[in-house]
mmCIF file of C-alpha atoms and ligand atoms in Angstrom:
data_model
loop_
_atom_site.group_PDB
_atom_site.id
_atom_site.type_symbol
_atom_site.label_atom_id
_atom_site.label_comp_id
_atom_site.label_asym_id
_atom_site.label_seq_id
_atom_site.Cartn_x
_atom_site.Cartn_y
_atom_site.Cartn_z
ATOM 1 C CA MET S 6 0.078 -0.175 0.097
ATOM 2 C CA LEU S 7 2.591 2.322 1.264
ATOM 3 C CA GLU S 8 4.534 1.353 -2.041
ATOM 4 C CA ASP S 9 1.786 2.561 -3.658
ATOM 5 C CA ASN S 10 0.646 5.550 -2.702
ATOM 6 C CA PHE S 11 4.986 6.580 -3.239
ATOM 7 C CA GLU S 12 4.832 5.286 -6.546
ATOM 8 C CA ALA S 13 1.905 6.909 -7.350
ATOM 9 C CA VAL S 14 3.055 10.243 -5.479
ATOM 10 C CA VAL S 15 6.391 10.221 -7.651
ATOM 11 C CA ALA S 16 4.519 9.422 -11.110
ATOM 12 C CA ARG S 17 2.110 12.347 -10.532
ATOM 13 C CA ILE S 18 5.199 15.119 -9.371
ATOM 14 C CA ASN S 19 7.529 13.670 -12.771
ATOM 15 C CA GLN S 20 3.725 14.635 -14.867
ATOM 16 C CA ALA S 21 3.625 17.548 -13.560
ATOM 17 C CA LYS S 22 7.106 18.836 -13.486
ATOM 18 C CA ALA S 23 6.854 17.441 -17.635
ATOM 19 C CA LYS S 24 3.804 19.763 -17.891
ATOM 20 C CA ALA S 25 6.012 22.399 -17.038
ATOM 21 C CA ASN S 26 8.993 21.736 -18.604
ATOM 22 C CA ARG S 27 11.048 21.655 -15.562
ATOM 23 C CA HIS S 28 14.131 19.952 -15.010
ATOM 24 C CA ASP S 29 15.248 20.639 -11.787
ATOM 25 C CA GLU S 30 15.001 18.994 -8.300
ATOM 26 C CA VAL S 31 11.814 19.021 -6.692
ATOM 27 C CA HIS S 32 12.081 18.181 -3.056
ATOM 28 C CA LEU S 33 9.868 15.477 -2.018
ATOM 29 C CA VAL S 34 9.085 16.045 1.973
ATOM 30 C CA GLY S 35 7.191 13.627 3.775
ATOM 31 C CA VAL S 36 4.875 14.352 6.272
ATOM 32 C CA THR S 37 4.391 12.383 9.002
ATOM 33 C CA LYS S 38 2.473 13.743 11.817
ATOM 34 C CA TYR S 39 -0.079 11.519 11.333
ATOM 35 C CA VAL S 40 1.576 8.030 11.475
ATOM 36 C CA ASP S 41 4.278 6.214 14.640
ATOM 37 C CA VAL S 42 7.608 5.241 13.797
ATOM 38 C CA ASP S 43 7.065 1.819 12.684
ATOM 39 C CA GLN S 44 5.430 3.893 9.113
ATOM 40 C CA ALA S 45 7.348 6.258 9.605
ATOM 41 C CA ARG S 46 10.421 4.181 9.175
ATOM 42 C CA ALA S 47 9.135 2.252 6.573
ATOM 43 C CA LEU S 48 8.455 5.544 4.387
ATOM 44 C CA VAL S 49 12.073 5.878 4.219
ATOM 45 C CA LYS S 50 13.005 2.826 3.624
ATOM 46 C CA THR S 51 10.262 3.235 0.186
ATOM 47 C CA GLY S 52 12.619 5.932 -0.667
ATOM 48 C CA VAL S 53 11.162 9.363 1.528
ATOM 49 C CA HIS S 54 15.006 11.172 2.753
ATOM 50 C CA GLU S 55 13.145 13.563 3.901
ATOM 51 C CA ILE S 56 10.553 13.505 6.643
ATOM 52 C CA ALA S 57 8.697 16.340 8.211
ATOM 53 C CA GLU S 58 7.288 16.706 11.283
ATOM 54 C CA ASN S 59 4.742 19.991 12.268
ATOM 55 C CA ARG S 60 5.543 19.471 16.302
ATOM 56 C CA THR S 61 8.315 19.875 17.968
ATOM 57 C CA GLU S 62 7.171 17.095 20.366
ATOM 58 C CA LEU S 63 6.694 14.494 17.150
ATOM 59 C CA PHE S 64 9.627 15.964 15.977
ATOM 60 C CA LEU S 65 11.850 15.080 18.706
ATOM 61 C CA GLU S 66 10.014 11.280 18.802
ATOM 62 C CA LYS S 67 10.927 10.272 15.674
ATOM 63 C CA TYR S 68 13.892 12.309 15.083
ATOM 64 C CA GLN S 69 15.470 10.118 18.217
ATOM 65 C CA ALA S 70 14.076 6.786 16.819
ATOM 66 C CA MET S 71 15.602 6.971 13.468
ATOM 67 C CA GLN S 72 19.285 8.240 14.015
ATOM 68 C CA ASP S 73 20.082 5.098 12.004
ATOM 69 C CA LEU S 74 18.107 5.945 9.066
ATOM 70 C CA GLU S 75 19.660 8.969 6.463
ATOM 71 C CA VAL S 76 17.265 11.152 6.378
ATOM 72 C CA THR S 77 17.086 15.240 5.542
ATOM 73 C CA TRP S 78 15.195 16.518 8.597
ATOM 74 C CA HIS S 79 12.552 19.280 8.337
ATOM 75 C CA LEU S 80 10.634 21.050 10.427
ATOM 76 C CA ILE S 81 7.563 22.841 8.780
ATOM 77 C CA GLY S 82 4.691 23.651 11.664
ATOM 78 C CA SER S 83 4.875 26.997 13.749
ATOM 79 C CA LEU S 84 7.360 27.272 16.219
ATOM 80 C CA GLN S 85 6.459 28.318 19.815
ATOM 81 C CA ARG S 86 9.301 30.963 20.943
ATOM 82 C CA ARG S 87 10.143 28.658 24.493
ATOM 83 C CA LYS S 88 10.433 25.287 22.448
ATOM 84 C CA VAL S 89 13.167 26.617 20.179
ATOM 85 C CA LYS S 90 15.625 25.475 22.070
ATOM 86 C CA ASP S 91 14.678 21.456 21.978
ATOM 87 C CA VAL S 92 14.897 21.496 18.091
ATOM 88 C CA ILE S 93 16.683 24.377 16.363
ATOM 89 C CA ASN S 94 19.848 22.588 15.957
ATOM 90 C CA LEU S 95 18.602 19.040 14.846
ATOM 91 C CA VAL S 96 16.724 20.437 11.991
ATOM 92 C CA ASP S 97 17.616 20.648 8.880
ATOM 93 C CA TYR S 98 15.379 22.707 6.925
ATOM 94 C CA PHE S 99 13.324 24.733 9.333
ATOM 95 C CA HIS S 100 9.582 26.198 7.305
ATOM 96 C CA ALA S 101 7.826 28.084 9.209
ATOM 97 C CA LEU S 102 9.752 31.571 10.165
ATOM 98 C CA ASP S 103 6.606 34.030 10.955
ATOM 99 C CA SER S 104 7.949 36.789 12.928
ATOM 100 C CA PHE S 105 10.396 39.009 13.934
ATOM 101 C CA LYS S 106 10.663 37.741 17.591
ATOM 102 C CA LEU S 107 11.311 34.048 16.551
ATOM 103 C CA ALA S 108 14.059 35.229 14.358
ATOM 104 C CA GLN S 109 15.389 36.192 17.528
ATOM 105 C CA GLU S 110 15.227 33.743 19.622
ATOM 106 C CA ILE S 111 16.335 31.382 16.293
ATOM 107 C CA GLN S 112 19.613 33.722 16.203
ATOM 108 C CA LYS S 113 19.953 33.579 20.437
ATOM 109 C CA ARG S 114 19.723 29.455 20.533
ATOM 110 C CA ALA S 115 21.213 28.611 17.631
ATOM 111 C CA GLU S 116 24.423 27.012 17.750
ATOM 112 C CA LYS S 117 25.006 27.017 13.495
ATOM 113 C CA THR S 118 23.784 28.271 10.731
ATOM 114 C CA ILE S 119 20.061 28.227 10.484
ATOM 115 C CA SER S 120 18.237 26.826 7.087
ATOM 116 C CA VAL S 121 14.817 28.887 6.977
ATOM 117 C CA PHE S 122 11.840 29.126 4.843
ATOM 118 C CA VAL S 123 10.286 32.302 5.583
ATOM 119 C CA GLN S 124 6.192 31.644 5.640
ATOM 120 C CA VAL S 125 4.160 34.626 3.547
ATOM 121 C CA ASN S 126 1.137 34.831 4.635
ATOM 122 C CA VAL S 127 -0.626 35.119 0.048
ATOM 123 C CA SER S 128 -4.438 34.200 0.651
ATOM 124 C CA GLY S 129 -4.630 36.937 3.608
ATOM 125 C CA GLU S 130 -6.328 34.662 5.934
ATOM 126 C CA LEU S 131 -6.743 35.916 8.830
ATOM 127 C CA SER S 132 -5.888 32.360 10.229
ATOM 128 C CA LYS S 133 -3.208 31.142 8.680
ATOM 129 C CA HIS S 134 0.839 32.756 10.009
ATOM 130 C CA GLY S 135 2.920 34.438 8.026
ATOM 131 C CA PHE S 136 4.075 37.951 6.643
ATOM 132 C CA SER S 137 1.589 40.522 4.726
ATOM 133 C CA PRO S 138 3.174 40.926 1.037
ATOM 134 C CA GLU S 139 4.554 44.381 2.583
ATOM 135 C CA GLU S 140 5.822 43.104 5.470
ATOM 136 C CA LEU S 141 8.365 40.528 3.967
ATOM 137 C CA LYS S 142 11.287 43.000 2.449
ATOM 138 C CA PRO S 143 11.265 44.832 5.613
ATOM 139 C CA PHE S 144 11.503 41.554 7.200
ATOM 140 C CA ILE S 145 14.248 40.139 5.347
ATOM 141 C CA GLU S 146 15.913 43.031 5.194
ATOM 142 C CA ALA S 147 16.319 43.518 9.072
ATOM 143 C CA LEU S 148 17.639 39.500 9.364
ATOM 144 C CA ASN S 149 20.783 41.362 7.930
ATOM 145 C CA ALA S 150 21.443 41.062 11.985
ATOM 146 C CA PHE S 151 21.138 37.612 12.663
ATOM 147 C CA ASP S 152 24.441 35.597 11.284
ATOM 148 C CA ARG S 153 22.747 32.972 12.583
ATOM 149 C CA ILE S 154 19.606 33.232 9.634
ATOM 150 C CA LYS S 155 19.846 31.658 6.506
ATOM 151 C CA VAL S 156 16.713 32.636 4.452
ATOM 152 C CA VAL S 157 16.814 29.467 1.496
ATOM 153 C CA GLY S 158 13.026 30.459 0.850
ATOM 154 C CA LEU S 159 10.068 31.294 1.041
ATOM 155 C CA MET S 160 6.673 28.869 2.323
ATOM 156 C CA THR S 161 3.133 28.695 2.058
ATOM 157 C CA MET S 162 -0.091 27.159 2.815
ATOM 158 C CA ALA S 163 -3.064 27.791 0.046
ATOM 159 C CA PRO S 164 -6.204 28.063 1.500
ATOM 160 C CA ILE S 165 -8.517 24.739 2.336
ATOM 161 C CA ASP S 166 -11.042 26.029 -0.146
ATOM 162 C CA ALA S 167 -9.183 27.760 -2.521
ATOM 163 C CA ASN S 168 -10.064 26.236 -6.293
ATOM 164 C CA GLU S 169 -7.363 25.479 -8.759
ATOM 165 C CA GLN S 170 -7.385 28.781 -10.353
ATOM 166 C CA GLU S 171 -7.154 30.682 -6.829
ATOM 167 C CA LEU S 172 -4.497 28.368 -5.798
ATOM 168 C CA ARG S 173 -1.974 28.539 -9.575
ATOM 169 C CA ALA S 174 -3.384 32.542 -8.183
ATOM 170 C CA TYR S 175 -1.440 32.384 -4.823
ATOM 171 C CA PHE S 176 1.630 30.117 -5.657
ATOM 172 C CA SER S 177 2.678 32.311 -8.715
ATOM 173 C CA THR S 178 2.348 35.224 -6.176
ATOM 174 C CA LEU S 179 4.733 33.506 -3.889
ATOM 175 C CA ARG S 180 7.170 32.291 -6.489
ATOM 176 C CA GLN S 181 7.544 36.445 -7.528
ATOM 177 C CA TYR S 182 8.487 37.138 -4.225
ATOM 178 C CA ARG S 183 10.838 34.562 -4.037
ATOM 179 C CA ASP S 184 12.035 36.266 -7.491
ATOM 180 C CA GLN S 185 12.173 39.535 -5.862
ATOM 181 C CA ILE S 186 14.020 38.416 -2.688
ATOM 182 C CA LYS S 187 16.168 36.444 -4.258
ATOM 183 C CA SER S 188 17.608 39.345 -7.059
ATOM 184 C CA MET S 189 18.226 41.453 -4.171
ATOM 185 C CA ASN S 190 21.347 38.961 -4.185
ATOM 186 C CA LEU S 191 21.783 38.814 0.284
ATOM 187 C CA PRO S 192 24.462 36.411 1.166
ATOM 188 C CA TYR S 193 22.279 35.993 4.001
ATOM 189 C CA ALA S 194 19.325 35.261 1.788
ATOM 190 C CA PRO S 195 19.954 33.418 -1.589
ATOM 191 C CA CYS S 196 16.207 32.599 -1.616
ATOM 192 C CA GLN S 197 16.385 30.302 -4.070
ATOM 193 C CA GLU S 198 13.575 28.160 -3.051
ATOM 194 C CA LEU S 199 9.651 27.396 -2.692
ATOM 195 C CA SER S 200 8.406 25.203 -0.390
ATOM 196 C CA MET S 201 4.704 24.920 -1.165
ATOM 197 C CA GLY S 202 2.219 22.504 -2.133
ATOM 198 C CA MET S 203 0.570 19.856 0.108
ATOM 199 C CA SER S 204 -1.111 16.616 -0.997
ATOM 200 C CA ARG S 205 -4.622 18.319 -2.441
ATOM 201 C CA ASP S 206 -2.615 20.800 -4.795
ATOM 202 C CA TYR S 207 0.958 19.892 -5.321
ATOM 203 C CA GLU S 208 1.187 18.854 -8.847
ATOM 204 C CA ILE S 209 -0.313 22.584 -9.433
ATOM 205 C CA ALA S 210 2.296 23.763 -7.033
ATOM 206 C CA ILE S 211 4.763 22.241 -9.178
ATOM 207 C CA GLU S 212 3.601 23.750 -12.706
ATOM 208 C CA ALA S 213 4.254 26.882 -10.372
ATOM 209 C CA GLY S 214 7.694 26.272 -9.658
ATOM 210 C CA ALA S 215 7.591 24.336 -6.355
ATOM 211 C CA THR S 216 11.050 23.083 -5.539
ATOM 212 C CA TYR S 217 9.954 21.592 -2.080
ATOM 213 C CA VAL S 218 6.219 19.817 -2.131
ATOM 214 C CA ARG S 219 5.399 18.683 2.058
ATOM 215 C CA ILE S 220 3.378 15.434 1.164
ATOM 216 C CA GLY S 221 1.280 13.758 4.027
ATOM 217 C CA SER S 222 -1.993 11.846 3.426
ATOM 218 C CA ASP S 223 -1.560 11.348 -0.047
ATOM 219 C CA PHE S 224 1.287 8.585 1.474
ATOM 220 C CA PHE S 225 -0.707 7.052 4.169
ATOM 221 C CA LYS S 226 -4.282 6.890 2.331
ATOM 222 C CA ASN S 227 -5.933 3.352 2.136
ATOM 223 C CA ASN S 228 -7.022 3.613 -1.554
HETATM 224 C C1 PLP C 1134 0.423 18.947 7.747
HETATM 225 C C2 PLP C 1134 0.990 18.878 6.863
HETATM 226 C C3 PLP C 1134 1.768 19.005 5.518
HETATM 227 C C4 PLP C 1134 0.943 17.550 4.452
HETATM 228 O O1 PLP C 1134 -0.547 18.115 4.503
HETATM 229 P P1 PLP C 1134 -1.084 16.485 3.905
HETATM 230 O O2 PLP C 1134 -2.044 17.559 2.821
HETATM 231 O O3 PLP C 1134 -1.498 15.430 4.821
HETATM 232 O O4 PLP C 1134 -0.372 16.868 2.510
HETATM 233 C C5 PLP C 1134 2.503 20.086 4.687
HETATM 234 N N1 PLP C 1134 2.473 21.281 5.070
HETATM 235 C C6 PLP C 1134 1.821 21.226 6.333
HETATM 236 C C7 PLP C 1134 2.587 22.712 7.409
HETATM 237 C C8 PLP C 1134 1.279 20.697 7.269
HETATM 238 O O5 PLP C 1134 1.300 21.173 8.663
#
């Protein structure tokens, strides 16, 4: 079942890349928040070598139990400041930098350069985390003071009820912001990556330029 789901996801990713005439890499990040350690391990053995959790407790549990496997670790959920110290030096990528205070705390606790995605609220939904488009550039400029933070890219989550046309608009907007930040040529913000697309919308995200897709339920569904 897991193998079948994995093959279906890979096939759909490749189709979306072909449709968009893309030959660069799209990182497949497996989100294991719904499943236990055994199933997360099975996902790695099936071929997904980048794993994400959205909560620090679940992250630490999986991280500790999977040290014998070769895994790139992602933290994707909003992170409370008081929990930064528990995880920030263990993750390879943090996808949800959404406030100046969180950046301050990361800077304070980091023992190495931390690769982050800055979260952008492209839709303006009140329930969504992330910077508004107007706040984004000043925030990135302010990060100049934080030598432990490297902005590898931008991340967004589309509204649950967005239709295909709206999804395309949100994702291509994020790509435009990414291109703007990238063209600033800031040494601490190369901003080459786009973390966008989940089970329900990753093909559209890939067509719009996603370089990291975060996929959970599509791996673990029962067909
Ligand atoms: C859960 C989660 C995902 C994966 O969602 P699926 O719909 O299960 O693929 C991606 N990104 C974030 C931030 C999540 O919390």
